[in-house]
mmCIF file of C-alpha atoms in Angstrom:
data_model
loop_
_atom_site.group_PDB
_atom_site.id
_atom_site.type_symbol
_atom_site.label_atom_id
_atom_site.label_comp_id
_atom_site.label_asym_id
_atom_site.label_seq_id
_atom_site.Cartn_x
_atom_site.Cartn_y
_atom_site.Cartn_z
ATOM 1 C CA MET A 1 26.735 3.846 -11.590
ATOM 2 C CA ARG A 2 24.282 2.650 -9.103
ATOM 3 C CA PHE A 3 23.814 -0.528 -7.227
ATOM 4 C CA LEU A 4 20.373 -1.396 -5.976
ATOM 5 C CA VAL A 5 19.740 -3.644 -2.884
ATOM 6 C CA GLY A 6 16.642 -5.288 -2.486
ATOM 7 C CA TYR A 7 16.660 -4.897 1.622
ATOM 8 C CA THR A 8 14.582 -6.777 4.134
ATOM 9 C CA ALA A 9 15.141 -6.973 8.009
ATOM 10 C CA THR A 10 16.356 -10.647 7.647
ATOM 11 C CA SER A 11 19.593 -12.553 7.111
ATOM 12 C CA ALA A 12 19.081 -12.784 3.378
ATOM 13 C CA GLY A 13 18.525 -8.944 3.316
ATOM 14 C CA ALA A 14 21.905 -8.560 5.251
ATOM 15 C CA ASP A 15 23.470 -10.789 2.883
ATOM 16 C CA ALA A 16 22.347 -8.649 0.218
ATOM 17 C CA LEU A 17 23.573 -5.406 1.589
ATOM 18 C CA ALA A 18 26.812 -6.884 2.394
ATOM 19 C CA LEU A 19 27.428 -7.673 -1.160
ATOM 20 C CA GLY A 20 26.065 -4.202 -2.425
ATOM 21 C CA VAL A 21 28.374 -2.433 -0.082
ATOM 22 C CA ARG A 22 31.388 -4.397 -1.612
ATOM 23 C CA LEU A 23 30.230 -3.637 -5.008
ATOM 24 C CA ALA A 24 29.611 0.129 -4.207
ATOM 25 C CA ARG A 25 33.408 0.543 -3.007
ATOM 26 C CA ALA A 26 34.027 1.272 -6.581
ATOM 27 C CA PRO A 27 34.923 4.896 -7.056
ATOM 28 C CA GLY A 28 31.967 7.068 -8.142
ATOM 29 C CA ALA A 29 29.427 4.239 -7.231
ATOM 30 C CA GLU A 30 25.981 4.917 -5.710
ATOM 31 C CA LEU A 31 24.456 2.492 -3.212
ATOM 32 C CA ASP A 32 20.620 2.539 -3.268
ATOM 33 C CA ILE A 33 18.779 0.423 -0.248
ATOM 34 C CA VAL A 34 15.268 -0.306 -1.271
ATOM 35 C CA LEU A 35 12.607 -1.736 0.838
ATOM 36 C CA VAL A 36 9.294 -2.475 -0.625
ATOM 37 C CA LEU A 37 5.852 -2.250 1.107
ATOM 38 C CA ASN A 38 3.301 -4.051 -0.028
ATOM 39 C CA ALA A 39 0.504 -1.808 -1.818
ATOM 40 C CA GLY A 40 -1.972 -4.455 -2.368
ATOM 41 C CA GLU A 41 -5.268 -5.334 -0.710
ATOM 42 C CA ARG A 42 -5.069 -6.076 2.760
ATOM 43 C CA ALA A 43 -5.936 -9.789 3.955
ATOM 44 C CA THR A 44 -9.484 -9.721 5.769
ATOM 45 C CA LEU A 45 -8.057 -9.824 9.096
ATOM 46 C CA THR A 46 -5.720 -7.311 8.547
ATOM 47 C CA PRO A 47 -6.553 -3.653 10.668
ATOM 48 C CA THR A 48 -7.968 -1.116 8.403
ATOM 49 C CA ASP A 49 -7.533 1.949 10.671
ATOM 50 C CA PRO A 50 -4.818 4.408 9.707
ATOM 51 C CA GLY A 51 -2.931 3.767 12.754
ATOM 52 C CA TYR A 52 -2.041 0.379 11.232
ATOM 53 C CA ASP A 53 -0.362 2.296 8.165
ATOM 54 C CA ARG A 54 1.396 4.552 10.364
ATOM 55 C CA LEU A 55 2.952 1.661 12.533
ATOM 56 C CA LEU A 56 3.909 -0.165 9.038
ATOM 57 C CA LEU A 57 5.808 3.076 7.661
ATOM 58 C CA GLU A 58 7.366 3.699 11.112
ATOM 59 C CA THR A 59 8.692 0.064 11.219
ATOM 60 C CA ALA A 60 9.831 0.383 7.652
ATOM 61 C CA GLU A 61 11.787 3.478 8.391
ATOM 62 C CA VAL A 62 13.400 1.837 11.458
ATOM 63 C CA TRP A 63 14.514 -1.178 9.462
ATOM 64 C CA LEU A 64 16.241 1.375 6.681
ATOM 65 C CA ALA A 65 17.965 3.249 9.569
ATOM 66 C CA GLU A 66 19.369 0.136 10.940
ATOM 67 C CA ALA A 67 20.447 -0.806 7.192
ATOM 68 C CA LEU A 68 22.299 2.311 7.216
ATOM 69 C CA THR A 69 24.081 1.458 10.250
ATOM 70 C CA LEU A 70 25.564 -1.455 8.375
ATOM 71 C CA VAL A 71 26.982 0.564 5.528
ATOM 72 C CA PRO A 72 30.644 1.912 6.388
ATOM 73 C CA GLU A 73 31.469 5.458 5.944
ATOM 74 C CA GLY A 74 32.630 6.617 2.523
ATOM 75 C CA ILE A 75 29.987 5.028 0.523
ATOM 76 C CA SER A 76 27.363 7.099 -1.114
ATOM 77 C CA VAL A 77 24.041 5.672 0.101
ATOM 78 C CA HIS A 78 20.571 6.330 -0.296
ATOM 79 C CA THR A 79 17.420 4.718 1.314
ATOM 80 C CA HIS A 80 13.888 4.185 -0.312
ATOM 81 C CA LEU A 81 10.582 3.143 0.401
ATOM 82 C CA GLU A 82 8.724 1.690 -2.595
ATOM 83 C CA HIS A 83 5.075 0.700 -2.599
ATOM 84 C CA ALA A 84 4.065 -2.068 -4.897
ATOM 85 C CA ASP A 85 1.841 -5.118 -4.991
ATOM 86 C CA SER A 86 4.866 -7.447 -4.821
ATOM 87 C CA PHE A 87 8.622 -7.275 -3.725
ATOM 88 C CA THR A 88 9.800 -8.230 -7.087
ATOM 89 C CA ARG A 89 7.543 -5.567 -8.986
ATOM 90 C CA GLY A 90 8.715 -3.070 -6.576
ATOM 91 C CA LEU A 91 12.318 -3.491 -7.197
ATOM 92 C CA LEU A 92 11.901 -3.607 -11.065
ATOM 93 C CA LYS A 93 9.950 -0.104 -10.378
ATOM 94 C CA ALA A 94 12.698 1.195 -8.197
ATOM 95 C CA ALA A 95 15.485 -0.069 -10.710
ATOM 96 C CA GLU A 96 13.626 1.924 -13.654
ATOM 97 C CA ARG A 97 13.042 5.130 -11.301
ATOM 98 C CA LEU A 98 16.603 5.139 -9.856
ATOM 99 C CA GLN A 99 18.261 3.983 -13.502
ATOM 100 C CA ALA A 100 20.156 1.116 -11.466
ATOM 101 C CA ASN A 101 22.697 -0.610 -13.177
ATOM 102 C CA LEU A 102 22.288 -3.672 -10.846
ATOM 103 C CA ILE A 103 19.771 -5.203 -8.538
ATOM 104 C CA VAL A 104 21.241 -7.311 -5.366
ATOM 105 C CA VAL A 105 19.217 -9.591 -3.395
ATOM 106 C CA GLY A 106 19.874 -12.574 -0.982
ATOM 107 C CA ALA A 107 19.453 -16.133 -1.319
ATOM 108 C CA ALA A 108 16.486 -17.662 0.496
ATOM 109 C CA THR A 109 16.824 -18.173 4.066
ATOM 110 C CA HIS A 110 16.815 -21.878 3.826
ATOM 111 C CA GLY A 111 19.789 -22.082 1.625
ATOM 112 C CA LEU A 112 23.181 -23.811 2.934
ATOM 113 C CA LEU A 113 25.911 -21.712 4.011
ATOM 114 C CA GLY A 114 27.734 -20.153 1.089
ATOM 115 C CA ARG A 115 25.234 -21.681 -1.151
ATOM 116 C CA PHE A 116 22.228 -20.524 -2.944
ATOM 117 C CA ALA A 117 18.372 -21.208 -2.527
ATOM 118 C CA ILE A 118 16.195 -19.089 -5.001
ATOM 119 C CA GLY A 119 13.315 -17.710 -3.017
ATOM 120 C CA SER A 120 10.174 -16.036 -4.763
ATOM 121 C CA VAL A 121 11.748 -12.486 -5.085
ATOM 122 C CA ALA A 122 14.785 -13.937 -6.536
ATOM 123 C CA GLY A 123 13.123 -16.226 -8.809
ATOM 124 C CA GLY A 124 10.844 -13.488 -10.217
ATOM 125 C CA LEU A 125 13.667 -11.309 -10.700
ATOM 126 C CA LEU A 126 15.873 -14.000 -12.622
ATOM 127 C CA HIS A 127 12.797 -14.488 -15.198
ATOM 128 C CA SER A 128 11.971 -11.111 -15.747
ATOM 129 C CA SER A 129 14.408 -8.468 -14.784
ATOM 130 C CA HIS A 130 15.555 -5.760 -17.607
ATOM 131 C CA VAL A 131 19.035 -4.967 -15.357
ATOM 132 C CA PRO A 132 21.455 -7.452 -14.299
ATOM 133 C CA VAL A 133 20.788 -9.310 -10.783
ATOM 134 C CA ALA A 134 23.207 -10.296 -8.385
ATOM 135 C CA LEU A 135 22.327 -13.241 -5.966
ATOM 136 C CA ALA A 136 24.313 -12.975 -2.540
ATOM 137 C CA PRO A 137 24.940 -16.443 -1.407
ATOM 138 C CA GLU A 138 23.862 -17.359 2.257
ATOM 139 C CA GLY A 139 26.331 -16.205 4.666
ATOM 140 C CA SER A 140 27.770 -13.252 2.561
ATOM 141 C CA ARG A 141 27.401 -11.069 5.591
ATOM 142 C CA VAL A 142 29.692 -13.168 7.651
ATOM 143 C CA MET A 143 32.572 -12.065 5.096
ATOM 144 C CA GLY A 144 31.454 -8.559 5.906
ATOM 145 C CA THR A 145 31.836 -5.322 4.005
ATOM 146 C CA ASP A 146 35.503 -4.446 4.159
ATOM 147 C CA GLU A 147 36.562 -7.039 1.639
ATOM 148 C CA PRO A 148 36.648 -5.673 -1.979
ATOM 149 C CA ILE A 149 36.030 -7.668 -4.832
ATOM 150 C CA GLY A 150 39.100 -9.772 -5.780
ATOM 151 C CA ARG A 151 38.277 -11.325 -9.009
ATOM 152 C CA VAL A 152 35.380 -11.221 -11.661
ATOM 153 C CA THR A 153 34.849 -14.651 -13.579
ATOM 154 C CA CYS A 154 32.768 -14.423 -17.052
ATOM 155 C CA ALA A 155 31.542 -17.743 -17.909
ATOM 156 C CA VAL A 156 31.470 -17.597 -21.688
ATOM 157 C CA GLY A 157 30.030 -20.461 -23.749
ATOM 158 C CA THR A 158 30.287 -20.851 -27.524
ATOM 159 C CA LYS A 159 26.839 -20.096 -28.661
ATOM 160 C CA PRO A 160 25.978 -16.746 -30.190
ATOM 161 C CA GLY A 161 25.166 -13.934 -28.008
ATOM 162 C CA ALA A 162 28.488 -14.114 -25.797
ATOM 163 C CA ASP A 163 29.705 -10.662 -26.856
ATOM 164 C CA GLY A 164 27.402 -8.770 -24.495
ATOM 165 C CA LEU A 165 28.212 -10.978 -21.619
ATOM 166 C CA LEU A 166 31.882 -10.456 -22.222
ATOM 167 C CA THR A 167 31.761 -6.863 -22.520
ATOM 168 C CA ALA A 168 29.699 -6.738 -19.256
ATOM 169 C CA GLY A 169 32.338 -8.771 -17.500
ATOM 170 C CA ILE A 170 35.182 -6.680 -18.639
ATOM 171 C CA ARG A 171 33.271 -3.377 -17.563
ATOM 172 C CA LEU A 172 32.575 -4.869 -14.008
ATOM 173 C CA ALA A 173 36.245 -5.818 -13.496
ATOM 174 C CA ARG A 174 37.307 -2.652 -14.554
ATOM 175 C CA THR A 175 34.455 -0.774 -12.107
ATOM 176 C CA VAL A 176 35.813 -2.756 -9.285
ATOM 177 C CA ASP A 177 39.462 -2.664 -10.213
ATOM 178 C CA ALA A 178 39.576 -6.429 -10.078
ATOM 179 C CA PRO A 179 41.233 -8.887 -12.493
ATOM 180 C CA LEU A 180 39.172 -10.761 -15.080
ATOM 181 C CA ARG A 181 38.793 -14.717 -15.426
ATOM 182 C CA LEU A 182 37.269 -15.875 -18.539
ATOM 183 C CA VAL A 183 36.297 -19.385 -18.290
ATOM 184 C CA SER A 184 35.123 -21.655 -21.182
ATOM 185 C CA LEU A 185 32.007 -23.843 -20.869
ATOM 186 C CA VAL A 186 32.745 -25.875 -24.111
ATOM 187 C CA ALA A 187 33.334 -28.845 -22.117
ATOM 188 C CA ILE A 188 29.890 -28.676 -20.201
ATOM 189 C CA ASP A 189 27.823 -27.085 -23.108
ATOM 190 C CA ARG A 190 26.432 -30.288 -24.199
ATOM 191 C CA PRO A 191 24.388 -31.803 -21.539
ATOM 192 C CA GLY A 192 26.076 -35.610 -20.925
ATOM 193 C CA ALA A 193 29.288 -34.697 -22.688
ATOM 194 C CA ASP A 194 32.274 -36.582 -21.644
ATOM 195 C CA ALA A 195 35.163 -34.654 -20.470
ATOM 196 C CA ASP A 196 37.568 -36.391 -22.856
ATOM 197 C CA ALA A 197 40.765 -35.110 -24.187
ATOM 198 C CA GLN A 198 39.088 -33.913 -27.416
ATOM 199 C CA THR A 199 36.394 -32.020 -25.647
ATOM 200 C CA ILE A 200 38.790 -30.602 -23.223
ATOM 201 C CA GLN A 201 40.888 -29.292 -25.882
ATOM 202 C CA LEU A 202 38.165 -27.734 -27.729
ATOM 203 C CA ALA A 203 37.466 -25.823 -24.559
ATOM 204 C CA ALA A 204 40.920 -24.686 -24.113
ATOM 205 C CA ASP A 205 40.997 -23.455 -27.864
ATOM 206 C CA HIS A 206 37.972 -21.626 -27.298
ATOM 207 C CA ALA A 207 39.208 -20.086 -24.181
ATOM 208 C CA GLN A 208 42.444 -18.840 -25.941
ATOM 209 C CA ALA A 209 40.192 -17.488 -28.625
ATOM 210 C CA VAL A 210 37.894 -15.477 -26.253
ATOM 211 C CA LEU A 211 41.224 -14.238 -24.454
ATOM 212 C CA ASP A 212 42.859 -13.148 -27.553
ATOM 213 C CA TYR A 213 39.419 -11.236 -28.931
ATOM 214 C CA ALA A 214 39.310 -9.422 -25.404
ATOM 215 C CA THR A 215 42.869 -8.788 -25.046
ATOM 216 C CA GLU A 216 43.130 -7.170 -28.670
ATOM 217 C CA HIS A 217 39.812 -5.279 -28.575
ATOM 218 C CA LEU A 218 38.732 -4.569 -25.056
ATOM 219 C CA MET A 219 41.257 -4.955 -22.229
ATOM 220 C CA ASP A 220 43.208 -1.363 -21.913
ATOM 221 C CA GLY A 221 45.608 -2.808 -19.485
ATOM 222 C CA LEU A 222 42.958 -5.003 -17.560
ATOM 223 C CA GLU A 223 44.499 -8.171 -16.213
ATOM 224 C CA VAL A 224 42.927 -11.134 -17.860
ATOM 225 C CA THR A 225 43.274 -14.866 -17.638
ATOM 226 C CA ALA A 226 41.509 -17.730 -19.263
ATOM 227 C CA SER A 227 40.582 -20.966 -17.761
ATOM 228 C CA VAL A 228 38.481 -24.302 -18.684
ATOM 229 C CA ALA A 229 35.742 -25.844 -16.660
ATOM 230 C CA SER A 230 35.792 -29.434 -17.796
ATOM 231 C CA GLY A 231 33.953 -32.261 -16.264
ATOM 232 C CA GLY A 232 31.236 -35.236 -16.762
ATOM 233 C CA SER A 233 28.453 -32.701 -15.584
ATOM 234 C CA ILE A 234 28.235 -28.990 -14.797
ATOM 235 C CA GLU A 235 28.231 -29.463 -11.296
ATOM 236 C CA HIS A 236 31.432 -31.398 -11.505
ATOM 237 C CA ALA A 237 33.116 -28.834 -13.691
ATOM 238 C CA VAL A 238 32.087 -26.002 -11.199
ATOM 239 C CA ARG A 239 33.635 -27.866 -8.269
ATOM 240 C CA GLY A 240 36.833 -28.356 -10.148
ATOM 241 C CA LEU A 241 37.451 -24.652 -10.745
ATOM 242 C CA HIS A 242 39.338 -22.889 -7.882
ATOM 243 C CA TRP A 243 37.054 -19.808 -6.338
ATOM 244 C CA ASP A 244 38.528 -17.051 -4.606
ATOM 245 C CA PRO A 245 36.049 -16.212 -1.774
ATOM 246 C CA ALA A 246 36.175 -12.539 -2.862
ATOM 247 C CA GLU A 247 35.155 -12.977 -6.442
ATOM 248 C CA VAL A 248 32.079 -13.071 -8.114
ATOM 249 C CA CYS A 249 30.810 -15.009 -11.161
ATOM 250 C CA ILE A 250 28.895 -13.422 -14.276
ATOM 251 C CA VAL A 251 26.616 -15.565 -16.714
ATOM 252 C CA GLY A 252 24.513 -14.674 -19.428
ATOM 253 C CA SER A 253 20.583 -15.308 -19.750
ATOM 254 C CA SER A 254 19.053 -18.414 -21.343
ATOM 255 C CA ARG A 255 18.586 -17.945 -25.297
ATOM 256 C CA LEU A 256 14.892 -18.485 -24.331
ATOM 257 C CA ALA A 257 14.601 -15.003 -22.689
ATOM 258 C CA GLN A 258 12.831 -12.149 -24.442
ATOM 259 C CA PRO A 259 14.922 -9.626 -25.791
ATOM 260 C CA HIS A 260 16.653 -7.272 -22.986
ATOM 261 C CA ARG A 261 14.987 -9.606 -20.174
ATOM 262 C CA LEU A 262 16.544 -12.045 -17.848
ATOM 263 C CA PHE A 263 15.839 -15.866 -17.950
ATOM 264 C CA LEU A 264 17.744 -18.297 -15.735
ATOM 265 C CA GLY A 265 18.918 -20.703 -18.071
ATOM 266 C CA SER A 266 19.820 -24.456 -17.423
ATOM 267 C CA ILE A 267 23.457 -24.309 -17.151
ATOM 268 C CA ALA A 268 23.195 -21.120 -14.887
ATOM 269 C CA ALA A 269 20.744 -22.693 -12.697
ATOM 270 C CA LYS A 270 22.876 -25.913 -12.295
ATOM 271 C CA MET A 271 25.888 -23.821 -11.659
ATOM 272 C CA LEU A 272 24.069 -22.628 -8.647
ATOM 273 C CA ARG A 273 23.828 -25.798 -6.840
ATOM 274 C CA GLU A 274 27.832 -25.650 -6.551
ATOM 275 C CA LEU A 275 28.747 -22.165 -6.990
ATOM 276 C CA PRO A 276 30.409 -20.802 -3.427
ATOM 277 C CA VAL A 277 30.412 -17.267 -4.710
ATOM 278 C CA PRO A 278 27.879 -14.321 -5.766
ATOM 279 C CA LEU A 279 26.309 -14.849 -9.135
ATOM 280 C CA ILE A 280 25.562 -12.192 -11.671
ATOM 281 C CA VAL A 281 23.212 -12.823 -14.317
ATOM 282 C CA VAL A 282 22.960 -10.499 -17.366
ATOM 283 C CA PRO A 283 19.832 -10.095 -19.503
ATOM 284 C CA ARG A 284 19.629 -11.392 -23.064
ATOM 285 C CA ASP A 285 20.979 -8.743 -25.647
ATOM 286 C CA PHE A 286 21.852 -6.463 -22.743
ATOM 287 C CA THR A 287 23.849 -3.385 -24.104
ATOM 288 C CA GLU A 288 24.044 -1.145 -21.158
ATOM 289 C CA THR A 289 26.117 -3.632 -19.133
ATOM 290 C CA VAL A 290 27.188 -3.619 -15.359
ATOM 291 C CA GLY A 291 29.644 -0.785 -14.568
ATOM 292 C CA LYS A 292 28.859 1.236 -17.582
#
């Protein structure tokens, strides 16, 4: 399996690389560090002599060499320069060429520590990618790269189309050798719903049903638990859950997404406001799931 990191010589790039390294600690994993150079037309004031292109290429190579120093020994890692007219397009091209299972990018640099701020690159990927996208919160680099993934939380709703997401969560948990937590979003699936006793019971019943299904069909010894996210709003429900600093959360795309493409839905977008751990968004109808 291949984890592709969209790298820049910034704090957001370091955050993405730190998360990519933690994922790539899985047995047999490959880590691809990709830096995209703009292949579009230059601005009027940009020098046109070959020396400028040479300087740009040399600078990019230095940045990639510096990135390699942040990768611990024992991880299979490769660096790549991709030429494209946008960073987003370059990452998508590289993911297709390298047959990556996951693209990892950092949050925008103006995000709060441990939280997300979606920049143009992450925003573009979250509305077009054909492979899952992992978002590394601001400050992921502070945790370092020695901390393995401690748990995978899969936020499963009640609407059709959750089977692929569940399978993706299970395979990722197997890949990184971590327990799986299934979170029922029933209590917050309906905007404005009150977290009353009946709603919470529906959430608990749904969580148990998903747990039973997973245990019967897909577990093969994987440690799995189920929890209920309840509250008067999505943000409140996310705050009410316990989050292990070493875990990741995986969610599905909006049903507005084109088949086999990502589209960040309203629930996932609201989760981002409070989520203190990396988020992985899986494309709609995605079958070659993370960790395959």
